Coordinates of C-alpha atoms in Angstrom, one line a residue:
M1 CA -20.5 0.8 16.5
T2 CA -22.8 4.0 16.4
R3 CA -22.8 6.9 17.8
G4 CA -25.3 9.7 16.8
D5 CA -25.2 9.7 13.0
Q6 CA -21.7 8.7 12.8
E7 CA -20.5 4.6 12.4
L8 CA -17.6 3.5 12.9
N9 CA -16.7 -0.2 11.4
Y10 CA -13.4 -2.1 13.4
V11 CA -11.7 -5.3 13.5
I12 CA -9.4 -6.8 16.1
G13 CA -7.4 -10.2 15.9
W14 CA -3.9 -12.6 16.8
A15 CA -1.2 -12.3 14.3
G16 CA 1.6 -14.6 13.7
S17 CA 4.8 -13.6 15.4
D18 CA 6.4 -13.1 12.1
V19 CA 3.5 -10.8 10.5
T20 CA 4.7 -7.1 9.7
A21 CA 1.6 -5.8 8.0
I22 CA -2.2 -6.9 7.6
T23 CA -4.1 -6.0 4.6
V24 CA -8.3 -5.4 5.6
R25 CA -11.0 -5.2 3.2
D26 CA -14.5 -4.3 3.5
H27 CA -16.9 -4.5 0.6
G28 CA -14.1 -3.7 -1.7
H29 CA -12.1 -1.1 0.2
L30 CA -8.8 -1.1 1.7
T31 CA -7.3 -0.8 5.0
E32 CA -3.8 -1.3 6.5
A33 CA -4.4 -3.0 9.9
T34 CA -1.8 -1.8 12.8
V35 CA -0.1 -4.9 14.3
Q36 CA 2.2 -5.0 17.0
G37 CA 2.8 -7.4 19.7
G38 CA 1.0 -10.3 18.1
R39 CA -2.4 -8.9 17.3
F40 CA -4.2 -6.1 14.8
T41 CA -6.6 -3.4 15.1
A42 CA -7.9 -1.8 11.8
W43 CA -11.0 0.7 11.8
C44 CA -12.5 3.4 9.4
P45 CA -15.0 6.0 10.7
D46 CA -18.4 6.3 7.9
G47 CA -18.9 2.2 8.7
L48 CA -16.5 1.1 6.0
L49 CA -13.0 -0.3 6.5
G50 CA -11.0 1.6 3.5

């Protein structure tokens, strides 16, 4: 997603009912995802997750 000269990357998905944490890796950068209700999401400005 791009807005002006700013960029935002994000990811969403499903997680098992027993999953409590997810770490997303993007080009060597790590970001902790939000996990709730069997779904997860992670985002990062500047075009990199992490």
